[in-house]
XYZ file of C-alpha atoms in Angstrom:
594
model
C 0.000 0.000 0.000
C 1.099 3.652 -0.656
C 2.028 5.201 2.673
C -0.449 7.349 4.361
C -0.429 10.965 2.362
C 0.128 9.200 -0.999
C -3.407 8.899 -1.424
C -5.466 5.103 -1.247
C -4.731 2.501 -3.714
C -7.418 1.214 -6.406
C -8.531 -1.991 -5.834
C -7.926 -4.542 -6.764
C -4.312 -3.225 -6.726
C -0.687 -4.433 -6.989
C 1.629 -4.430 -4.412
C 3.006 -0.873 -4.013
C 5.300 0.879 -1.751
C 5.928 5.165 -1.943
C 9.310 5.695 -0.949
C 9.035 9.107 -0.413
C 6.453 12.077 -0.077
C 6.718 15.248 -1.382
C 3.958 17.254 -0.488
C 5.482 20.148 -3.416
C 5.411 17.789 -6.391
C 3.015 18.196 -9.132
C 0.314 15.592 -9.750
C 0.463 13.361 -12.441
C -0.940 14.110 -15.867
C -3.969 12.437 -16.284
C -4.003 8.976 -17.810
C -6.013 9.293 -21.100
C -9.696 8.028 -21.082
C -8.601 5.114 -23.855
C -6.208 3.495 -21.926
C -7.555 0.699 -21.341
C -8.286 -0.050 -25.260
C -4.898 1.024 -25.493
C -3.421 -1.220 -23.602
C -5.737 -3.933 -25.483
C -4.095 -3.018 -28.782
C -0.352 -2.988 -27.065
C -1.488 -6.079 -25.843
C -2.205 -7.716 -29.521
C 1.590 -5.921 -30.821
C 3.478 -7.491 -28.114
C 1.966 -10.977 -28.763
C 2.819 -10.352 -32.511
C 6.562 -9.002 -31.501
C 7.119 -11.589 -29.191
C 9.256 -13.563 -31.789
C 11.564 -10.810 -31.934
C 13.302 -9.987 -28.180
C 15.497 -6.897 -30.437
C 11.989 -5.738 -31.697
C 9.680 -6.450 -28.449
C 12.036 -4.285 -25.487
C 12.166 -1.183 -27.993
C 8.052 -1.209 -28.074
C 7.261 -1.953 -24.181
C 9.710 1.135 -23.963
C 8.739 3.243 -26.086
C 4.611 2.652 -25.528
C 4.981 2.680 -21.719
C 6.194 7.040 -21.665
C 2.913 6.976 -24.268
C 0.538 5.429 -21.600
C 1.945 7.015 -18.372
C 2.266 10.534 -19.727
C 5.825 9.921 -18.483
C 8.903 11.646 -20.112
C 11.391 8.561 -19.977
C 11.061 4.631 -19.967
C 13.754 2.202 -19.942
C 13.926 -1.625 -18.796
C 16.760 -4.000 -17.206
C 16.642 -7.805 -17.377
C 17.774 -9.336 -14.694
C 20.753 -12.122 -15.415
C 20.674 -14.696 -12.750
C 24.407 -15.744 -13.248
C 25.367 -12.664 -12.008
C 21.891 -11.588 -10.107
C 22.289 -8.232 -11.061
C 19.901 -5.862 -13.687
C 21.718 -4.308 -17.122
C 19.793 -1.733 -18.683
C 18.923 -3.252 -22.071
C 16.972 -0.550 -23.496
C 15.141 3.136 -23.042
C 13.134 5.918 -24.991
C 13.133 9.769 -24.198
C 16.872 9.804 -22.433
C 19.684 11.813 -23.783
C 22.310 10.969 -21.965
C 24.718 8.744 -23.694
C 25.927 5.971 -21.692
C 22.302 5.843 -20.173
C 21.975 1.935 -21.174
C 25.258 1.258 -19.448
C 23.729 0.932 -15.615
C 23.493 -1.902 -13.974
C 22.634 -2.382 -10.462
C 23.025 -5.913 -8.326
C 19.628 -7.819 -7.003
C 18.610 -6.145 -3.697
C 20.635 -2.837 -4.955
C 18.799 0.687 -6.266
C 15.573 0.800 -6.730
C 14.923 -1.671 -8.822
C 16.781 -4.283 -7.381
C 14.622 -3.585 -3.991
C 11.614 -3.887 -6.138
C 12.355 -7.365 -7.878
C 13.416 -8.301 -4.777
C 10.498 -7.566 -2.791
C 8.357 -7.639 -5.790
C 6.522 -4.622 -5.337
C 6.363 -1.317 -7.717
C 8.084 1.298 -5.741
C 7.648 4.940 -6.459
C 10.076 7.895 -6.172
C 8.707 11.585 -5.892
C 12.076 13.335 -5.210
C 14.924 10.790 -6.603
C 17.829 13.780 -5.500
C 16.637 14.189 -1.838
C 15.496 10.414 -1.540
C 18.255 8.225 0.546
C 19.269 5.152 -0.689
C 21.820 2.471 -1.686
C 22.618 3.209 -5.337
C 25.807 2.576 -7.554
C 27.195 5.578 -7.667
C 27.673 5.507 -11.579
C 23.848 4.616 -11.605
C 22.877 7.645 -9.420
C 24.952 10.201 -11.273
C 23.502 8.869 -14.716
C 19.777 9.792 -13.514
C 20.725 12.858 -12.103
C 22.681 13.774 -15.411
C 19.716 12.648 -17.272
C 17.403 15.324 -15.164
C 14.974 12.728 -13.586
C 13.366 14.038 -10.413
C 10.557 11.337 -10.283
C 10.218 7.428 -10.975
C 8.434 4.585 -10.843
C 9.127 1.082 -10.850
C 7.559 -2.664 -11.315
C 9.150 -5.550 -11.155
C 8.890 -8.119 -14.259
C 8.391 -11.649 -13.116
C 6.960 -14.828 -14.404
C 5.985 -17.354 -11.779
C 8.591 -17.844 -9.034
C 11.469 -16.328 -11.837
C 12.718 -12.922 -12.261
C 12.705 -11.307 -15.566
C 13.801 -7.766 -14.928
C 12.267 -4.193 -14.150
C 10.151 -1.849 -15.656
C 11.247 1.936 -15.058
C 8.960 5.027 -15.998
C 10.008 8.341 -14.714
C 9.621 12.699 -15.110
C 11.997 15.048 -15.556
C 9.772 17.496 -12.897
C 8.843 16.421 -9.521
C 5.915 14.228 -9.940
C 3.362 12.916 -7.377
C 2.140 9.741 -8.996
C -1.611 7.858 -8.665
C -2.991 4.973 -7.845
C -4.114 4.520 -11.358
C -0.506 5.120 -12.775
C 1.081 2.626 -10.128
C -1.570 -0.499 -11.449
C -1.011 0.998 -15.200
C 2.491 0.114 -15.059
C 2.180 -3.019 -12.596
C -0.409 -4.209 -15.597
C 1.956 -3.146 -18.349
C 5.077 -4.653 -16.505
C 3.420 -8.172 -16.301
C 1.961 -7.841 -19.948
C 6.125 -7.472 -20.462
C 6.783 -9.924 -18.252
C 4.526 -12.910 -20.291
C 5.802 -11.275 -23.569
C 9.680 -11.240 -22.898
C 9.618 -14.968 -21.211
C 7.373 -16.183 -24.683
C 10.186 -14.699 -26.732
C 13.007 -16.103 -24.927
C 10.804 -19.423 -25.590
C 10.886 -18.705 -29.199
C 14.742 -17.035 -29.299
C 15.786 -20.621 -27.032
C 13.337 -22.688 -29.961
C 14.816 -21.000 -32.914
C 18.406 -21.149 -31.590
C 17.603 -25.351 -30.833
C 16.378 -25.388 -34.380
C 19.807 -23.780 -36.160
C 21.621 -25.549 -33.804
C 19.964 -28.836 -35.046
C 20.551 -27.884 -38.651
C 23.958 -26.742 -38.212
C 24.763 -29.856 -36.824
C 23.159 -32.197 -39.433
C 25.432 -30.150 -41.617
C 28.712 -30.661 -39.757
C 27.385 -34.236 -39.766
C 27.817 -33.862 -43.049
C 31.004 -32.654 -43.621
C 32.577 -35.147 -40.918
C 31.552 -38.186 -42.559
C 32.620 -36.706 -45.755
C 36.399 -36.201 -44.540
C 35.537 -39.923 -43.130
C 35.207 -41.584 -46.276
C 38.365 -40.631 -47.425
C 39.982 -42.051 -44.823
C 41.182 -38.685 -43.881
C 41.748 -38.030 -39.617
C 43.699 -34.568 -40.598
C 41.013 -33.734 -42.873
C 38.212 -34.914 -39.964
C 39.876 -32.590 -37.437
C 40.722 -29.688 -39.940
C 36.321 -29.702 -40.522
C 36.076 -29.817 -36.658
C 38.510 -26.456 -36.326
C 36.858 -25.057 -39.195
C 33.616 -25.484 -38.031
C 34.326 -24.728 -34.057
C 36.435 -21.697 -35.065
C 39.126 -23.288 -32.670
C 42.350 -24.750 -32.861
C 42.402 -28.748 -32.042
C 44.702 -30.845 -31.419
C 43.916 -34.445 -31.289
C 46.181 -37.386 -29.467
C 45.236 -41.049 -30.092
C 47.357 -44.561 -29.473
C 45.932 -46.523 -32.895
C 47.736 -44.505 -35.627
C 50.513 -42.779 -36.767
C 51.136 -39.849 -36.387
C 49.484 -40.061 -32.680
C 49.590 -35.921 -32.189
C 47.396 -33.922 -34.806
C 46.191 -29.946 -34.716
C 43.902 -28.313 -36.743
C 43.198 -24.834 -36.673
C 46.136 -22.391 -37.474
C 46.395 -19.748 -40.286
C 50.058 -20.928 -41.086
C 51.954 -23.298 -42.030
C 50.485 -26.938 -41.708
C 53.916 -27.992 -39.680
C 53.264 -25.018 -37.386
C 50.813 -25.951 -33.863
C 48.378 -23.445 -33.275
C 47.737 -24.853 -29.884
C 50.851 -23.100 -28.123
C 50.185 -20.562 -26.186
C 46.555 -21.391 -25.319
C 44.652 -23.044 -22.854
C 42.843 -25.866 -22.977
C 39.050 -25.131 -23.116
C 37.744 -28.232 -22.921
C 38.305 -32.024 -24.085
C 36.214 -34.976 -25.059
C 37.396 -38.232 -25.000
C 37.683 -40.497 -27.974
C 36.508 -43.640 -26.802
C 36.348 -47.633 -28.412
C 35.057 -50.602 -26.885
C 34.005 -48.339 -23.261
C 38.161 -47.754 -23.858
C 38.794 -44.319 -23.790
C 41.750 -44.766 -26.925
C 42.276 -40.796 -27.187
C 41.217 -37.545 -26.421
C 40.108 -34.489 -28.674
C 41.390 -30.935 -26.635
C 39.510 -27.788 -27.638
C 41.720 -24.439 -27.793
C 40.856 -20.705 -27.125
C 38.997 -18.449 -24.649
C 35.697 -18.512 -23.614
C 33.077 -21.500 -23.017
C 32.061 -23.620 -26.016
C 28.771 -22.916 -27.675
C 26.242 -25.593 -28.200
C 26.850 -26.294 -31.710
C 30.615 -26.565 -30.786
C 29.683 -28.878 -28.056
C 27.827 -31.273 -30.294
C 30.311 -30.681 -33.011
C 33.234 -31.629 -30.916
C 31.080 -34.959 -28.942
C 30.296 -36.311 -32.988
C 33.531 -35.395 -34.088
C 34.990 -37.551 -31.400
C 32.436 -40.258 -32.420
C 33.607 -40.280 -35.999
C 37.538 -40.129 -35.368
C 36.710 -43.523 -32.911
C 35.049 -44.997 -35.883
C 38.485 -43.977 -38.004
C 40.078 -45.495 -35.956
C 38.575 -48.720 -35.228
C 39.129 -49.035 -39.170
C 42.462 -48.434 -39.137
C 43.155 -50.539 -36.340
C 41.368 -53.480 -38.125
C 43.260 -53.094 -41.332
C 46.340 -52.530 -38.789
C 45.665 -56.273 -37.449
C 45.588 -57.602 -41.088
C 48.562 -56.223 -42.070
C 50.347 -57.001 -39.154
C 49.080 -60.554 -39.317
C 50.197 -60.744 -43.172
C 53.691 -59.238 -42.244
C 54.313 -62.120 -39.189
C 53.241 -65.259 -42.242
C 55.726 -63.631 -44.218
C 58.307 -63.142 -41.767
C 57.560 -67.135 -40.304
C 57.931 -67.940 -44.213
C 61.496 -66.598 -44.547
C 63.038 -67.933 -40.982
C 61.759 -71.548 -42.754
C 64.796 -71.059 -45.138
C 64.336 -71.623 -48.626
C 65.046 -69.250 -51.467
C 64.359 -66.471 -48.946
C 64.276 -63.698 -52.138
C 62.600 -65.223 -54.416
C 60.406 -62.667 -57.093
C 57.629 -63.809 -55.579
C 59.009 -62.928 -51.864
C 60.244 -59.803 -52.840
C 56.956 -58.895 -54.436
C 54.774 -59.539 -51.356
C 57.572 -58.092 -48.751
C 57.153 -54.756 -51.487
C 52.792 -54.811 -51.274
C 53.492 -54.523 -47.187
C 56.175 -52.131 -47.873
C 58.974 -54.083 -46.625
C 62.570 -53.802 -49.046
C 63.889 -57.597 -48.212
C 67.145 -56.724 -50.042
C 68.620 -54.325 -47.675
C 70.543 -55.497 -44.446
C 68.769 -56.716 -41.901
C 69.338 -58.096 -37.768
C 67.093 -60.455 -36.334
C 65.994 -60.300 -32.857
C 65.201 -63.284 -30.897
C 63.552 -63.069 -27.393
C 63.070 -65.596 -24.319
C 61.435 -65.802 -21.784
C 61.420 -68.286 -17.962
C 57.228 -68.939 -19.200
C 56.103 -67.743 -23.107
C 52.501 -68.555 -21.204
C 53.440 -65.810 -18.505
C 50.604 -62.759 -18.636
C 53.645 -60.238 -18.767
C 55.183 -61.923 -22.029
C 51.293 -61.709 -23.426
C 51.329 -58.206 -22.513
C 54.956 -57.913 -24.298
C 53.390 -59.342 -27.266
C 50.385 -57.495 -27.423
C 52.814 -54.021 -27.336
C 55.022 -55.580 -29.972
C 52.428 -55.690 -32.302
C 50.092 -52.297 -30.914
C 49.892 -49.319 -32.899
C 53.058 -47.623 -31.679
C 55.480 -50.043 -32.211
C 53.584 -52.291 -35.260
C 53.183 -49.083 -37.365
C 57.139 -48.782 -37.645
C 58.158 -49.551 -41.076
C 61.159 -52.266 -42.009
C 59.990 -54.111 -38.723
C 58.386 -57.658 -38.765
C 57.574 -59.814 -35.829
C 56.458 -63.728 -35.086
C 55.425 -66.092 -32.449
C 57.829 -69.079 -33.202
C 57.220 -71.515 -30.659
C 59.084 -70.472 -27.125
C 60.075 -67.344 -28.966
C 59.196 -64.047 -30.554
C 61.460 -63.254 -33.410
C 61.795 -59.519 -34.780
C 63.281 -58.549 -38.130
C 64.421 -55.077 -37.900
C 65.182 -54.665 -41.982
C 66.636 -51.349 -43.222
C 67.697 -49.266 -40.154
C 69.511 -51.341 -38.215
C 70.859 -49.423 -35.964
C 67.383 -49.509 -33.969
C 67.969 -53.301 -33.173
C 69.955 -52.826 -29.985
C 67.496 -49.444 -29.165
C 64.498 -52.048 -29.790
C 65.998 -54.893 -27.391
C 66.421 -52.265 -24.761
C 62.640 -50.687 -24.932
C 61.939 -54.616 -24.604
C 64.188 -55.346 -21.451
C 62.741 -51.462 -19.863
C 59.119 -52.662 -20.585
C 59.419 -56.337 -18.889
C 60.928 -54.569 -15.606
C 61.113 -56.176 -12.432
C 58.364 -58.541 -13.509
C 59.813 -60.731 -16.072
C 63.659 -61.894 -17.352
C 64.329 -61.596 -20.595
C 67.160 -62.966 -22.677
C 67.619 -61.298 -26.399
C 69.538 -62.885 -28.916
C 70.728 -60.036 -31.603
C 72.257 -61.932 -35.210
C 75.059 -60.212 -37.126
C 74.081 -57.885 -39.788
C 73.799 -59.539 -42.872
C 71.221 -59.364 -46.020
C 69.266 -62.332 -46.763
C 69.521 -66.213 -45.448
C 67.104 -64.999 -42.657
C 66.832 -68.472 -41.111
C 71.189 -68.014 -40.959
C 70.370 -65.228 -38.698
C 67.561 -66.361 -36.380
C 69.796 -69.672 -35.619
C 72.530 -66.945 -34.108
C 70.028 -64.378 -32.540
C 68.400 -67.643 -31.311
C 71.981 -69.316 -29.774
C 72.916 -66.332 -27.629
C 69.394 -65.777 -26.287
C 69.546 -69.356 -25.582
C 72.983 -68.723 -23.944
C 71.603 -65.454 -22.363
C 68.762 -67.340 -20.377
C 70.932 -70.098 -19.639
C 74.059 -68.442 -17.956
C 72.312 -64.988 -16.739
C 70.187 -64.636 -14.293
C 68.810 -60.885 -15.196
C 67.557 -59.639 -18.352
C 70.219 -59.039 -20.932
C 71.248 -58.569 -24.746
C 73.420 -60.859 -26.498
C 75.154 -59.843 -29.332
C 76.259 -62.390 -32.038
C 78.637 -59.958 -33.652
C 80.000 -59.126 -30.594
C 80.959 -62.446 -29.118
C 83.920 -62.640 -31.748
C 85.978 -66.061 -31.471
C 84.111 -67.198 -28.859
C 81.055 -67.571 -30.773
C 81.876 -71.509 -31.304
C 80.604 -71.652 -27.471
C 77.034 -71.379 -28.402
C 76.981 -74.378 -30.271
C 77.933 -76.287 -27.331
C 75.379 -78.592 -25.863
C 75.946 -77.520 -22.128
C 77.685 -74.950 -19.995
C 79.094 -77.475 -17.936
C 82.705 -77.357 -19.558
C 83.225 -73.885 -19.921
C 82.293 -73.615 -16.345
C 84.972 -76.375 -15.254
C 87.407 -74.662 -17.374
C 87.107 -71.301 -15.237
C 87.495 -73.079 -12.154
C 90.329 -75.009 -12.920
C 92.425 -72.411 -14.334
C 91.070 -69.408 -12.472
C 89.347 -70.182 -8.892
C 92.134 -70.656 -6.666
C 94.247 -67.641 -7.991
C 90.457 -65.696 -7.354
C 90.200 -67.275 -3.574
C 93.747 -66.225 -2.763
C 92.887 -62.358 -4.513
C 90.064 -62.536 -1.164
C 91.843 -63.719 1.488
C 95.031 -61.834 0.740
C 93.289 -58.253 -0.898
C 95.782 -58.831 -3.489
C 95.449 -58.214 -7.164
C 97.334 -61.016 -8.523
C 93.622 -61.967 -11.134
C 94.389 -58.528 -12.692
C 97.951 -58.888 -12.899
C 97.285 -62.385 -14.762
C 94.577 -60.300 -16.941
C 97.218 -57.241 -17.874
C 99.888 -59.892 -18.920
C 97.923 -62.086 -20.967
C 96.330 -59.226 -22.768
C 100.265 -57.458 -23.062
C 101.759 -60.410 -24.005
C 103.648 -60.449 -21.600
C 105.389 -56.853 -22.165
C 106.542 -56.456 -18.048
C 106.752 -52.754 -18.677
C 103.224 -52.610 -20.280
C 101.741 -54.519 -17.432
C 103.231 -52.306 -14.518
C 101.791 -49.051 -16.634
C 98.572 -50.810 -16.360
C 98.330 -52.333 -12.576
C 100.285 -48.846 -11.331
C 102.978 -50.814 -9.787
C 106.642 -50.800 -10.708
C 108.351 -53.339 -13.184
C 109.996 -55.295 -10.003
C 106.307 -56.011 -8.314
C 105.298 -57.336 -11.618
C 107.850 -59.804 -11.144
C 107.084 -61.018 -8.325
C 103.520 -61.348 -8.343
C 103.769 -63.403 -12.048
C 106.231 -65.934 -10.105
C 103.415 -65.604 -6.957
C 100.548 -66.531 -9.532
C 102.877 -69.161 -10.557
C 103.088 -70.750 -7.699
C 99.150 -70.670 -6.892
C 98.337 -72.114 -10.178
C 101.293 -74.749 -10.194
C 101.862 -73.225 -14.159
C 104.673 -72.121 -16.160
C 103.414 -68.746 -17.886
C 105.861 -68.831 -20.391
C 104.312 -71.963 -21.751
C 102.032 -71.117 -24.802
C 99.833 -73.698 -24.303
C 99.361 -72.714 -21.090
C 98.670 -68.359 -21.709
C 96.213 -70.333 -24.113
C 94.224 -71.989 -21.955
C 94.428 -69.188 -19.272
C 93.082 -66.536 -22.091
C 90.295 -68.587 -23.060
C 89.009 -68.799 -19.673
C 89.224 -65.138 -18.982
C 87.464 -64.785 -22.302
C 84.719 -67.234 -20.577
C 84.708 -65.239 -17.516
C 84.019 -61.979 -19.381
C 81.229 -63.818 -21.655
C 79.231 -65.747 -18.583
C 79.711 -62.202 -16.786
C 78.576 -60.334 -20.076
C 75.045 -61.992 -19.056
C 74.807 -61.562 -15.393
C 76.508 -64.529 -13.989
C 79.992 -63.709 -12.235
C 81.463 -68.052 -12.089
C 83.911 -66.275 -9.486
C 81.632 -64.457 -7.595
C 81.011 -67.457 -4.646
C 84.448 -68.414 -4.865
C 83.217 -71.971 -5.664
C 81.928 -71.281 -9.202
C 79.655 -73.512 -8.121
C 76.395 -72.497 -10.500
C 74.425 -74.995 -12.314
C 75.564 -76.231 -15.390
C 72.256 -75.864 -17.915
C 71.980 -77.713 -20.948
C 71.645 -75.509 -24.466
C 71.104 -78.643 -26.766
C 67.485 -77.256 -26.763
C-alpha cells in the first residue's frame, strides 16, 4: 500500500510501496480516457513481436512514456548468473551511456523492487536516501529525472527484470498510474519470457541444422579415410584450434586450426578449453582438446562430442586393417626364418605390397622368456604388435614356438634401441634374454639360428635380463653351439678359482695382474703401466701366480688356456653370472642342446 499521504490505492491493486512524499510535487498528468483499449491493442503488438526480443524491449519502452504521460522509460533484465539488472533498453533519455547501468539484485531501486516484488515509487529521486551505484545515481541525475516509478517483471517464481517510468519534474504519482504500469510490466513480463521461448526454440532449431550439416562434412572427410582432414572440418567449423592425441595410428599428435603453415601448432600458447574423450570398446583410446577463450557454444559442443564419435570410428578401421597387415607381415616373416630361397620374385613382391625392401641389411631379434605362457610376455606381445610399435616400417615380428622373433630390416641401428625398450618394458616382472644376429642381407633363417643361440645362452648363464650380441661375441662364438655350460664352467674353475680365492683372502690383485699380462703379451713394462705398480712387483707377483696355479706362464699352451678362460669369464659375466663371484663357481651347469 502507498504510505499514508500518498493517497489510497485502487482496488484490486498491486503491491506498491511510496518511498518518499513530497507534499510540493506536481500531480500526475492524467491517464487518457482510452487506456484501457490502449493497452488492449499494445497487448495484440506485443503478442505479434514476441518472436523478436530486439523488436519487443524497444516497443514496451517506447509505448509505456505513451501510456503514463511519463517523459522517460527504460527496462533492465535481470541475469541470474550474475543476479544483477543491465539496462537493455530506453526511450526519451539523452544521456549517452544511459543503457550502461546496472545495479546488483537487492541494490537501487529496482533491485529492492524485484526483490520484494513490489512497484516502488520515487517523488524526489535527488533528496530520496538510498543504496545506489554511484555511476547509476549520477547517470539519472545527469539525465534530469526528479521522479520514478518502478515494477518488477516476473513470471511465476522467476525474475525477468524491471520496468522503469520516470519525469523530468517532480511528480506525485496515482494509484491509477502505479496499477497501469504493474499491468503493463506483467503484460512485459509474459511477452519477454514467450520470446526467450521462441529465441531458445529457434536457436535449438539452427543448432539442429547446423549440426546435421557438420554431420555432413565429418563423414565426408571420413570416407576418405582422412583423420587430418576430420579434425581440420572440426577447427573449421568450431572456429578453434584442435589438437587431437590417439594410441591406434601414426602420427598419434594432430592440430587443426592455425592460419600458417600446416607444420606449425596453433595450440601453443593457449589453454585448454575443454576435451572430449575419444573412446572404443568403453576404452577411452584418445582424447580431442579444444583451444581458445571462452566456453564452447552448443553447436561446438555437439560438433566436438560427434567429431569424437567419428575419429573412434576412423580409428577402429584403421586398427582393423592394422591387425591384417600385421598378421600378413608375421606369415611372411615365419615364411622366410623356414629357409628356402628367402628372395625369391615372388618374396620380394609380397615383402614390397606390405612395404617391406627384403634386399637391404637386416638383424634379427630373438627373445626368451622363464614362461612364453606368462601374462607379462602376453602383454609384451600385445605391445610388440600395438599401434606404436607395429606401425614402424622395415619391422616384422612372429610367435615361433618359445620365442618371438623380430626382423628389424633397413635401419639397423634400432635393433639394440628395440631390445632395450623390450628389457625397460618387462621390468622387475619378467627376465628376458635377447639374442641379436650379425648384420647380414638375406639367409634370414642363418640369422635367427645366431640371434636364437645367444638368447639361448643369455637365459641359460644370466640370471637378469640381458642382450646378447652375435657380432659381438667374436671367437668365442663356437661356445654357443655347445650342448651344455658345464665345460666352460669347469674350465674357469680349474684355471682361475684358486688364484680368485687367494685375490680374497690376501686383498691382493694377482687376477688382474694375470689379466694385464695375458692381454700385453707379456710386455713387463706394459703390465706395470697398467696395474700402477713398478716393473719389479710385476715380477714377483707373475712368479706368486705361478706358484698358486702350479703353471709355467711362459708356456704357450698354457697363456692359451688361461686366455680362453678369462674370455669365458668376461662372456658368462657379459650376461649376469659372475662363475667367481662365490668363490666356488659352483652355479648350475644348464643344458643348451634345446
Amino acid at each position: 500500500m502507498f504510505e499514508e499521504g500518498f493517497g489510497p490505492l485502487q482496488e484490486p491493486g498491486p503491491p506498491s510501496l511510496l518511498l518518499d512524499d513530497d507534499s510540493n510535487a506536481a500531480p500526475a498528468v492524467d491517464l487518457d480516457p482510452k487506456v484501457l483499449s490502449q493497452m488492449v491493442e499494445l497487448s495484440r503488438e506485443l503478442q505479434a513481436e514476441e518472436i523478436d526480443l530486439s523488436r519487443l524491449l524497444p516497443l514496451i519502452a517506447q509505448q509505456a512514456p505513451h501510456l503514463l504521460r511519463c517523459d522517460i522509460a527504460w527496462i533492465g533484465l535481470f541475469h541470474p548468473e550474475r543476479q544483477e539488472i543491465r539496462i537493455v533498453t530506453a526511450h526519451g533519455t539523452r544521456v549517452a551511456d544511459f543503457e550502461e547501468m546496472r545495479v546488483s539484485f537487492g541494490e537501487g531501486i529496482g533491485g529492492v523492487a524485484l526483490r520484494r516484488g513490489m512497484t516502488l515509487v520515487v517523488s524526489d529521486y535527488v533528496r530520496y536516501e538510498h543504496t545506489t551505484p554511484s555511476f547509476v545515481r549520477s547517470t539519472i541525475e545527469r539525465e534530469g529525472i526528479s521522479s520514478l516509478m518502478c515494477a518488477p517483471m516476473k513470471h511465476g517464481d522467476g525474475f525477468v527484470g524491471v520496468l522503469y517510468v520516470g519525469n523530468r519534474r517532480r511528480t506525485r504519482f496515482g494509484a491509477a498510474h502505479v496499477s497501469l504500469l504493474a499491468m503493463l510490466a506483467g503484460q512485459a513480463s509474459v511477452a519477454i519470457r514467450n520470446g526467450r521461448l521462441y529465441q531458445n526454440l529457434r536457436e535449438k532449431t539452427e543448432t539442429l541444422e547446423s549440426t546435421f550439416e557438420i554431420n555432413r562434412r565429418l563423414h565426408d572427410a571420413a570416407a576418405n579415410d582422412d583423420l587430418q582432414g576430420v579434425l581440420r572440418e572440426l577447427a573449421s567449423v568450431t572456429g578453434r584450434p584442435l589438437k587431437l592425441e590417439q594410441d591406434h595410428v601414426m602420427p598419434f599428435t594432430l592440430v587443426a586450426g592455425g592460419d600458417g603453415d600446416e607444420d606449425d601448432d596453433p595450440t601453443l600458447g593457449l589453454e585448454p578449453a575443454a576435451l572430449f574423450p575419444v573412446v572404443l570398446a568403453r576404452r577411452q583410446v584418445g582424447r580431442v582438446v579444444a583451444y581458445g577463450p571462452g566456453e564452447l557454444s552448443d553447436l561446438e559442443n555437439n560438433a566436438l562430442n560427434h567429431g569424437a564419435s567419428v575419429i573412434a570410428l576412423e580409428l577402429m578401421k584403421h586398427h582393423a586393417a592394422h591387425q591384417v597387415e600385421w598378421e600378413l607381415r608375421g606369415e611372411m616373416l615365419e615364411d622366410l626364418l623356414d629357409g628356402g630361397t628367402e628372395l625369391s620374385d615372388s618374396r620380394l613382391a609380397r615383402a614390397k605390397r606390405l612395404g617391406v625392401d627384403l634386399t637391404a641389411p637386416h638383424q634379427v631379434l630373438v627373445v626368451e622368456a622363464p614362461s612364453t605362457e606368462d601374462a607379462d610376455f602376453a602383454r609384451l606381445k600385445r605391445r610388440l604388435t600395438g599401434p606404436r610399435f607395429g606401425q614402424r616400417s622395415g619391422v616384422l615380428v612372429a610367435h615361433c614356438g618359445p620365442h618371438l622373433v623380430i626382423a628389424v630390416i633397413g635401419d639397423t641401428v634400432r635393433s639394440h634401441a628395440l631390445a632395450q625398450m623390450l628389457i625397460e618394458e618387462a621390468g622387475e616382472t619378467m627376465t628376458l634374454s635377447i639374442g641379436v644376429s650379425s648384420c647380414r642381407t638375406g639367409r634370414f633363417a642363418q640369422s635367427r639360428r645366431e640371434a636364437a643361440a645367444c638368447a639361448t645362452f643369455g637365459a641359460a648363464a644370466g640370471r637378469k635380463s640381458v642382450v646378447i650380441d652375435h657380432a659381438e661375441l667374436g671367437p668365442l662364438r663356437f661356445m654357443l653351439d655347445a650342448s651344455s655350460t658345464d665345460s666352460m664352467r669347469s674350465l674357469v674353475e680349474e684355471c682361475l678359482a684358486d688364484l680368485d680365492r687367494y685375490d680374497r683372502e690376501h686383498a691382493s690383485q694377482l687376477l688382474l695382474t694375470l689379466r694385464a699380462y695375458l692381454e700385453e703379451d707379456g710386455h713387463h713394462r706394459s703390465i706395470a703401466t697398467r696395474c700402477h705398480v713398478h716393473p719389479s712387483t710385476v715380477k714377483y707377483r707373475l712368479s706368486r701366480i705361478g706358484q698358486i696355479l702350479d703353471r709355467d706362464l711362459g708356456d704357450v699352451a698354457t697363456r692359451f688356456q688361461l686366455s680362453l678362460a678369462m674370455q669365458l669369464l668376461d662372456l658368462f659375466r657379459l650376461v649376469g653370472s659372475d662363475l667367481l663371484a662365490s668363490g666356488t663357481g659352483s652355479a648350475p651347469a644348464t643344458d643348451l642342446s634345446h
